[in-house]
PDB file of C-alpha atoms in Angstrom:
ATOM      1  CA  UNK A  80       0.000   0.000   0.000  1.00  0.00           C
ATOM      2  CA  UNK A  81       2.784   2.337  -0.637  1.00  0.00           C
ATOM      3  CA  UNK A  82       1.202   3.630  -4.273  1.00  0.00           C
ATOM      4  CA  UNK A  83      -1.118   6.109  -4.074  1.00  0.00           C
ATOM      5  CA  UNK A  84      -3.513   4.104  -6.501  1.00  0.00           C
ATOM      6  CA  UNK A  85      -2.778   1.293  -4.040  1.00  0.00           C
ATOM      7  CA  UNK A  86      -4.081   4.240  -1.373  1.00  0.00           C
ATOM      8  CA  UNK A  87      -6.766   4.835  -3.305  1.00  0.00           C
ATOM      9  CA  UNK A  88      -8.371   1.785  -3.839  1.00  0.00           C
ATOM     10  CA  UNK A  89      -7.616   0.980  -0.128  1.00  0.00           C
ATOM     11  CA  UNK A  90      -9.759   3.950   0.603  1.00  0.00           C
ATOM     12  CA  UNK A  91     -12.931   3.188  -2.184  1.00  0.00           C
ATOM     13  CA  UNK A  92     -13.408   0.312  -0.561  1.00  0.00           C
ATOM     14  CA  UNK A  93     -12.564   1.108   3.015  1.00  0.00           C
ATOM     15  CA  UNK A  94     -15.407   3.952   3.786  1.00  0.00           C
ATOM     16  CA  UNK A  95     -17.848   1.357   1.757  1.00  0.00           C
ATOM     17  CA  UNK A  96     -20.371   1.902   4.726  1.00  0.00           C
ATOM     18  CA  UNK A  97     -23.935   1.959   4.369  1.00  0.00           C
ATOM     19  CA  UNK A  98     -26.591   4.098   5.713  1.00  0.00           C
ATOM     20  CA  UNK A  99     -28.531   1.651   6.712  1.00  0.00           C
ATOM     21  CA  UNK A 100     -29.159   0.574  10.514  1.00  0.00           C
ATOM     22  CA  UNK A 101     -27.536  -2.259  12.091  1.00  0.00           C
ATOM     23  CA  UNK A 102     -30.791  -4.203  11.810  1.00  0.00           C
ATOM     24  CA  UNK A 103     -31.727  -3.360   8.160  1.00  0.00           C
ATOM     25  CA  UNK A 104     -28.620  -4.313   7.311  1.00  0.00           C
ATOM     26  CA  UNK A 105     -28.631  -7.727   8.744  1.00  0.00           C
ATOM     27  CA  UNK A 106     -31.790  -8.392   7.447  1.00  0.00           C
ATOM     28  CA  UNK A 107     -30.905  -7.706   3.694  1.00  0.00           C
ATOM     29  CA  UNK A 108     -27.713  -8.750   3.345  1.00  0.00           C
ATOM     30  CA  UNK A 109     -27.958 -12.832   3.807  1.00  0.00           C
ATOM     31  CA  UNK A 110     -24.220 -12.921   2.756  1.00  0.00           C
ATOM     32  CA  UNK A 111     -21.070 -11.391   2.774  1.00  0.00           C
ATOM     33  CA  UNK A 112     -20.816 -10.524   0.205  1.00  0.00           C
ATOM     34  CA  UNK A 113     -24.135  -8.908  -0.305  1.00  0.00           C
ATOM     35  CA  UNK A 114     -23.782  -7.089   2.410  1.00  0.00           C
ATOM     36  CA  UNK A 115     -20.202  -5.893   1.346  1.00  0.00           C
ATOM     37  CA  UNK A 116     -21.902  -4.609  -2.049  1.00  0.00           C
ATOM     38  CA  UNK A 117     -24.703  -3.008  -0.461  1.00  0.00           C
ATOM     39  CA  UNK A 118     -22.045  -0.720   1.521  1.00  0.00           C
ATOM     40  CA  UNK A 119     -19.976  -0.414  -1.772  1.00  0.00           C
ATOM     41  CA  UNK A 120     -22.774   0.986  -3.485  1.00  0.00           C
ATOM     42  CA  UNK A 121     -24.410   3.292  -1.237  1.00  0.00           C
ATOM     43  CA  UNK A 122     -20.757   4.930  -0.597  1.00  0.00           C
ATOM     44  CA  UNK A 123     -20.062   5.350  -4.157  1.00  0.00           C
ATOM     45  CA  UNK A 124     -23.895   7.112  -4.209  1.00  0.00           C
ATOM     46  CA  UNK A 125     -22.410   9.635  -2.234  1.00  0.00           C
ATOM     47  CA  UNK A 126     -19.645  10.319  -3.730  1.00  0.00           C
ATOM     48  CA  UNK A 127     -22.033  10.889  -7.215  1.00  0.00           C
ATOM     49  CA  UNK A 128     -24.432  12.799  -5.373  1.00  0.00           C
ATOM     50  CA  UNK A 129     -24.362  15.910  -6.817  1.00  0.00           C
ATOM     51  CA  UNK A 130     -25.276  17.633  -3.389  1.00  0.00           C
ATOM     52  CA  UNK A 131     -22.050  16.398  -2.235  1.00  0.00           C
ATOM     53  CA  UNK A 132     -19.652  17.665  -4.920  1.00  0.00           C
ATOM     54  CA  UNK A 133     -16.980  20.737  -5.341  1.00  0.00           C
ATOM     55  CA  UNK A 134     -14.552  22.072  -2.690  1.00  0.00           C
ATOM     56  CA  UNK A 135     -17.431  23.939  -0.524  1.00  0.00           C
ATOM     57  CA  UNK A 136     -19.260  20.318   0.313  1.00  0.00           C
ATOM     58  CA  UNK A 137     -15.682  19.016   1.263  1.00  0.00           C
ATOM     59  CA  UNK A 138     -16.352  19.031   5.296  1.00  0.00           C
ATOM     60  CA  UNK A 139     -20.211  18.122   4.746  1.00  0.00           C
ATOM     61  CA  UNK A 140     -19.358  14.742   2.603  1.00  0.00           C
ATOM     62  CA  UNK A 141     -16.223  14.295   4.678  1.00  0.00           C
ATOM     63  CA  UNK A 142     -18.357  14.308   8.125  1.00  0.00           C
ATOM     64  CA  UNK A 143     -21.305  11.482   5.897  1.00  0.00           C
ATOM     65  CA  UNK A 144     -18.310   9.537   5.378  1.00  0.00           C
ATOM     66  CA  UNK A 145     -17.509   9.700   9.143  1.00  0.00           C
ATOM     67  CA  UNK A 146     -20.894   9.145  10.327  1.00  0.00           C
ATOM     68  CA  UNK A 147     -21.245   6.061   8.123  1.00  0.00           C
ATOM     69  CA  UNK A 148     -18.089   4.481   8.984  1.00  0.00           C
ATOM     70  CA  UNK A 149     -18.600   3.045  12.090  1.00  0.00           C
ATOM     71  CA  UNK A 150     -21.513   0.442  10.896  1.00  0.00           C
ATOM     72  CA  UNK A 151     -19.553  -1.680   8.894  1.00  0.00           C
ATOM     73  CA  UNK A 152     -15.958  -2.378  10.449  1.00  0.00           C
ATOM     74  CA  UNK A 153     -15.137  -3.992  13.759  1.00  0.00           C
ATOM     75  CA  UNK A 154     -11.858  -1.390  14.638  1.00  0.00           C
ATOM     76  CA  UNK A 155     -11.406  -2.908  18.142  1.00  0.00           C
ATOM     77  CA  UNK A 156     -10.785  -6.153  16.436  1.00  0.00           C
ATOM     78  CA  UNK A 157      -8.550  -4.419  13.978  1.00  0.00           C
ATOM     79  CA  UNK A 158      -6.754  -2.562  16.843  1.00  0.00           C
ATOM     80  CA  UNK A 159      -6.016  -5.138  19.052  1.00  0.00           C
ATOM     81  CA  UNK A 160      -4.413  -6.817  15.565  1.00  0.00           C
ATOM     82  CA  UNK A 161      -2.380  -4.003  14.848  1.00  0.00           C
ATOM     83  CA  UNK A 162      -0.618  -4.215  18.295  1.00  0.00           C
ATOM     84  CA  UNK A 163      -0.429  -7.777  18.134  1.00  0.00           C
ATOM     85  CA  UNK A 164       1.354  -9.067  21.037  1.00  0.00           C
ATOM     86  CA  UNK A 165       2.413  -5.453  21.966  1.00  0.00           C
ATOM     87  CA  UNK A 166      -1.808  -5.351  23.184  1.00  0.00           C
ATOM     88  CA  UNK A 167      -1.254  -7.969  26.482  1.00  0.00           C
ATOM     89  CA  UNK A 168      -0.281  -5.585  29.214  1.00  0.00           C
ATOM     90  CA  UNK A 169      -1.968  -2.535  28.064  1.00  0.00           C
ATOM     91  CA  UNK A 170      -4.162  -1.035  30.462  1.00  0.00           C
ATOM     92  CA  UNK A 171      -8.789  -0.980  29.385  1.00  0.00           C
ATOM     93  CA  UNK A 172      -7.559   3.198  29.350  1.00  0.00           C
ATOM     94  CA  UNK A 173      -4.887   2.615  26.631  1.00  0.00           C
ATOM     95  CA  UNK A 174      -6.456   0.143  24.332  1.00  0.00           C
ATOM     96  CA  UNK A 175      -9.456   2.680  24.109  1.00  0.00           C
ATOM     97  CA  UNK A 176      -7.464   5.364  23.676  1.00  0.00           C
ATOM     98  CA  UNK A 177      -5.379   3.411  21.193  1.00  0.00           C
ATOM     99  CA  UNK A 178      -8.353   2.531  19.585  1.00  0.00           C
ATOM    100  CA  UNK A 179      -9.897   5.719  19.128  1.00  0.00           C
ATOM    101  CA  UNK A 180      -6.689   6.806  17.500  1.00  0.00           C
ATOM    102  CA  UNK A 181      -6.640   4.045  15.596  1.00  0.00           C
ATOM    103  CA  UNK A 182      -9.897   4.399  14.065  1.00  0.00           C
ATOM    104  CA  UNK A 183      -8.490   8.158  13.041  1.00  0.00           C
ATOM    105  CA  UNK A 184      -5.863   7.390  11.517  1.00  0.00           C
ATOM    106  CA  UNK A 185      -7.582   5.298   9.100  1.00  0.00           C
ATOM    107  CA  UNK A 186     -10.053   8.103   8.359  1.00  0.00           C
ATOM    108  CA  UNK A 187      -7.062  10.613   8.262  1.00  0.00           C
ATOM    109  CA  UNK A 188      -5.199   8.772   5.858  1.00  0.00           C
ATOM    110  CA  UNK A 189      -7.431   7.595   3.416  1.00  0.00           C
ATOM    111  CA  UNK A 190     -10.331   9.614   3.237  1.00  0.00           C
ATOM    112  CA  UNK A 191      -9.425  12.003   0.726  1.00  0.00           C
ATOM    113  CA  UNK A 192      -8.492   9.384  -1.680  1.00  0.00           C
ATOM    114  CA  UNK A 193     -11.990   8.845  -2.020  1.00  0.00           C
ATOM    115  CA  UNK A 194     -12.530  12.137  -3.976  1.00  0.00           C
ATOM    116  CA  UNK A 195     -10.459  10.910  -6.446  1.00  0.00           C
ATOM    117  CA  UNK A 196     -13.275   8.520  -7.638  1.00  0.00           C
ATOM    118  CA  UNK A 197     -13.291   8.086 -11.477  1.00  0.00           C
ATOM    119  CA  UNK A 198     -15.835   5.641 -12.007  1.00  0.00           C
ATOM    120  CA  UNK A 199     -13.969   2.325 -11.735  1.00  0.00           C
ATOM    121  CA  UNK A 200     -15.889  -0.644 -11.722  1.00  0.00           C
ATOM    122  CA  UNK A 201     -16.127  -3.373  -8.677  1.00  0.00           C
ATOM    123  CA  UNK A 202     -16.519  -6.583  -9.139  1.00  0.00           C
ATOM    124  CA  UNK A 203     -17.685  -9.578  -6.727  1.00  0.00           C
ATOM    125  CA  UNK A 204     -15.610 -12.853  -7.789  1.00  0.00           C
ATOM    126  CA  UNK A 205     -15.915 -15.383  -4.741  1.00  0.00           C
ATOM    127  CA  UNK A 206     -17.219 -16.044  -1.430  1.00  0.00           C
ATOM    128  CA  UNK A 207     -15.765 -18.405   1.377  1.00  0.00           C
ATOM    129  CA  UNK A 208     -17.304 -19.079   4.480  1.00  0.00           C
ATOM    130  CA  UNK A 209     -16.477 -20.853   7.226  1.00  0.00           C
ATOM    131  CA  UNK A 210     -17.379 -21.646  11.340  1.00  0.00           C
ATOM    132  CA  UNK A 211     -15.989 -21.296  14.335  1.00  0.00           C
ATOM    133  CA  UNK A 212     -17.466 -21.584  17.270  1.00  0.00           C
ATOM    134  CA  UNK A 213     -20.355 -18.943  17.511  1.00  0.00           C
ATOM    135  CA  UNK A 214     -18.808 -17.110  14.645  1.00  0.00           C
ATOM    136  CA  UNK A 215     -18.788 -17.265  10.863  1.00  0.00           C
ATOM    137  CA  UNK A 216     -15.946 -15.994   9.031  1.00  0.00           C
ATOM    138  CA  UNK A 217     -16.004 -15.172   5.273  1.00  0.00           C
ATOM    139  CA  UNK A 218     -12.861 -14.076   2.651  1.00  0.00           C
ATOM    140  CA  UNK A 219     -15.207 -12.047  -0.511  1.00  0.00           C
ATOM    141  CA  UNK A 220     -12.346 -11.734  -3.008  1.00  0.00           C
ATOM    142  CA  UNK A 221     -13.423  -8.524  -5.375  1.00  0.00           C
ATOM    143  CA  UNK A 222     -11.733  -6.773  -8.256  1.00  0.00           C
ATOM    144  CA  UNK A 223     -11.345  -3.200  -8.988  1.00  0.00           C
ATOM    145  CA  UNK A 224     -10.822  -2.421 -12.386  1.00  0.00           C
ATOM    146  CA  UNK A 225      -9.475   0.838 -13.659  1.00  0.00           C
ATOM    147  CA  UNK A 226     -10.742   2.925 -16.510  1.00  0.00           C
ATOM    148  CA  UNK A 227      -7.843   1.584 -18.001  1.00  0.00           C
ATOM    149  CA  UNK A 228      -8.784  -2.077 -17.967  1.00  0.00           C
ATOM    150  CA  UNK A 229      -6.270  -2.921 -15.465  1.00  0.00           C
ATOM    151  CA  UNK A 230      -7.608  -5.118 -12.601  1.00  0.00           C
ATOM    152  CA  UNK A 231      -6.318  -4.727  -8.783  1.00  0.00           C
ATOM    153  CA  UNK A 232      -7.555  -8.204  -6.942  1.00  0.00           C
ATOM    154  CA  UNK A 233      -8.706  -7.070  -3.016  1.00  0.00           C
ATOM    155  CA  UNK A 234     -10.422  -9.630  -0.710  1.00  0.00           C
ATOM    156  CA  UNK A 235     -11.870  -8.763   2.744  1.00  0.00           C
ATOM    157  CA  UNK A 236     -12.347 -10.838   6.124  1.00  0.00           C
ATOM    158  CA  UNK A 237     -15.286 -10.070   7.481  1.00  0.00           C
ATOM    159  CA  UNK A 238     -16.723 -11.980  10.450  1.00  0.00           C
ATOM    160  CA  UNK A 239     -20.514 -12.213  11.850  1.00  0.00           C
ATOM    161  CA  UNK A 240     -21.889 -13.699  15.412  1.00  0.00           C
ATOM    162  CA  UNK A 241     -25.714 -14.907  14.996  1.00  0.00           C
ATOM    163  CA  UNK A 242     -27.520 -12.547  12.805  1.00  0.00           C
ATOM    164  CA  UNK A 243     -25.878  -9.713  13.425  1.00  0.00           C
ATOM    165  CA  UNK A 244     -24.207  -7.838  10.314  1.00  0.00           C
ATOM    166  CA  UNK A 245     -21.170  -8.882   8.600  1.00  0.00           C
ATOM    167  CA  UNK A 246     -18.218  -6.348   9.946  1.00  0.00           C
ATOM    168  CA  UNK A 247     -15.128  -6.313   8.066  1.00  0.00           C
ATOM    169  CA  UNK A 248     -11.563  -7.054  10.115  1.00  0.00           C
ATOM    170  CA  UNK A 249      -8.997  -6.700   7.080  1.00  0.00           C
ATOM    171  CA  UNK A 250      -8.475  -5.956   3.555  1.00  0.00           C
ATOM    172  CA  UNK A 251      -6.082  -7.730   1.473  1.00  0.00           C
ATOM    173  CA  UNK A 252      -4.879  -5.558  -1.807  1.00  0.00           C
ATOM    174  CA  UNK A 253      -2.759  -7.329  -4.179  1.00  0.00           C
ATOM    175  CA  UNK A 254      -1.250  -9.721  -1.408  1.00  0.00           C
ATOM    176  CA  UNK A 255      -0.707  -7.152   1.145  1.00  0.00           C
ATOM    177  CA  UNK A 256      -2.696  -7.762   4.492  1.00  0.00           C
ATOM    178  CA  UNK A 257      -3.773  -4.064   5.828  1.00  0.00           C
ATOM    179  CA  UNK A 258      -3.883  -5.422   9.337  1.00  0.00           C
ATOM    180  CA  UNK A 259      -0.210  -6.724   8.987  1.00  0.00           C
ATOM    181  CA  UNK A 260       0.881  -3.872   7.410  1.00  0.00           C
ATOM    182  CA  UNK A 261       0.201  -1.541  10.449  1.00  0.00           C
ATOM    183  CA  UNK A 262       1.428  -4.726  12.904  1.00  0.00           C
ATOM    184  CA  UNK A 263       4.325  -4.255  11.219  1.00  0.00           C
ATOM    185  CA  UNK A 264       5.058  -0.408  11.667  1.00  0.00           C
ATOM    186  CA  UNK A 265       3.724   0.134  15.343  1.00  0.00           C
ATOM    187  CA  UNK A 266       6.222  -3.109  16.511  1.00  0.00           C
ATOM    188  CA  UNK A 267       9.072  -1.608  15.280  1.00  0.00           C
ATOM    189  CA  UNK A 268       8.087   1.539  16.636  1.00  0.00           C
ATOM    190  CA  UNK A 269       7.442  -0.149  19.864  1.00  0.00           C
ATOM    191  CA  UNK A 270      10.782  -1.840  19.948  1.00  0.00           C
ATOM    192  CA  UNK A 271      12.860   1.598  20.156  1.00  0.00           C
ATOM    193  CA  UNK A 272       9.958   4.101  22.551  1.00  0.00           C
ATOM    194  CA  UNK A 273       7.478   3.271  24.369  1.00  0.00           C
ATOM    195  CA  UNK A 274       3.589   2.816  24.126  1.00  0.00           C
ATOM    196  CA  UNK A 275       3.090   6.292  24.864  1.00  0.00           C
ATOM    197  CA  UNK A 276       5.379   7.814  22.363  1.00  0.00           C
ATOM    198  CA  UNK A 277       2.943   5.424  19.810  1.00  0.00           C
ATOM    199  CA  UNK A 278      -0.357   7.527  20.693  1.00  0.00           C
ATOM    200  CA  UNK A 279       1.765  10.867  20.314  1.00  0.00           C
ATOM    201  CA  UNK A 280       3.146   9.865  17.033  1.00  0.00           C
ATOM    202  CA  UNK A 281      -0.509   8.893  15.674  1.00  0.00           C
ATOM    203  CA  UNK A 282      -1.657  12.161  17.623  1.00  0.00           C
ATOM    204  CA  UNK A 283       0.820  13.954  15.459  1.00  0.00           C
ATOM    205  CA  UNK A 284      -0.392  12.271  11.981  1.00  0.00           C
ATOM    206  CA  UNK A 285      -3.856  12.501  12.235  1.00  0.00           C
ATOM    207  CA  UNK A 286      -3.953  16.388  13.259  1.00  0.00           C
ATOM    208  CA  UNK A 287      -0.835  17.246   9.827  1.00  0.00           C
ATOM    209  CA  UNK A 288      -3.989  16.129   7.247  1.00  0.00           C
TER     210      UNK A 288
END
């Protein structure tokens, strides 16, 4: 994820929340991977709407984004992941707070990639499921393709419990595991300064955008 297409097409289908509530959204989307396309969709209505276009709706589709975002991704899953083993020993205080930071950075870094939206295409290629426990667990492996016929492959974990709705826990682009991605930066952070040091440095990134 070091292009910024790669950025971009991290962030299309990243803030692919829907509107809906949690209940609707259980309700319609029997599957995965329906209910990954009804998200995709009703994101990339917004960013068509022509109420939410030009420089002077900037802050008002930015905050729809934000307000939407939270419906369809489990981020204290996603935190704890990030940290890996570096989460044991934390205090409930810092994982929250690591969490909400967390969840920030994401928006901070990747959200204005989404106004760079040309019209490329999604497509759905294969669902698979399986059970554990309590929990089902499904990999949706999508294309994007470009207006210029080339095709980026990105799958997503998503996990449910019951009938609750499907919440996504990691995005795969072209090989490259999101989740282990960060893992990979805060450890070696980690390993030189300490956890607090972390939450200023994130601090410091999501306030520069």
């Amino acid at each position: 994820m070091k292009t910024i297409r790669t950025l971009f097409l991290f962030a299309i289908m990243f803030f692919a929340m829907h509107v809906f509530t949690q209940q609707a959204l259980a309700e319609y989307a029997s599957s995965a991977t329906q209910g990954l396309k009804i998200r995709i969709d009703a994101i990339l209505d917004v960013l068509k709407a022509p109420e939410f276009q030009g420089d002077e709706k900037k802050e008002i589709r930015r905050q729809k984004i934000r307000d939407i975002v939270l419906n369809g991704f489990d981020f204290g899953r996603m935190a704890q992941s990030t940290l890996g083993k570096h989460w044991r020993g934390r205090t409930p205080e810092e994982k929250q707070a690591f969490t909400v930071r967390f969840q920030r950075l994401i928006e901070t870094a990747y959200i204005s990639k989404l106004e760079s939206y040309t019209n490329e295409k999604v497509v759905y290629l294969d669902e698979q499921l399986k059970r554990k426990e309590d929990r089902e667990y499904a990999k949706v492996q999508t294309q994007i393709i470009n207006t210029d016929g080339t095709e980026i492959p990105i799958a997503y974990m998503m996990h449910r419990q019951g009938t609750d709705p499907w919440l996504v826990f990691d995005i795969n682009i072209e090989g490259v595991s999101m989740v282990n991605n960060y893992r990979s930066q805060f450890g070696e952070f980690l390993v030189q300064k300490p956890f607090s040091e972390l939450l200023k440095d994130i601090d410091a990134k999501n306030t520069s955008e």
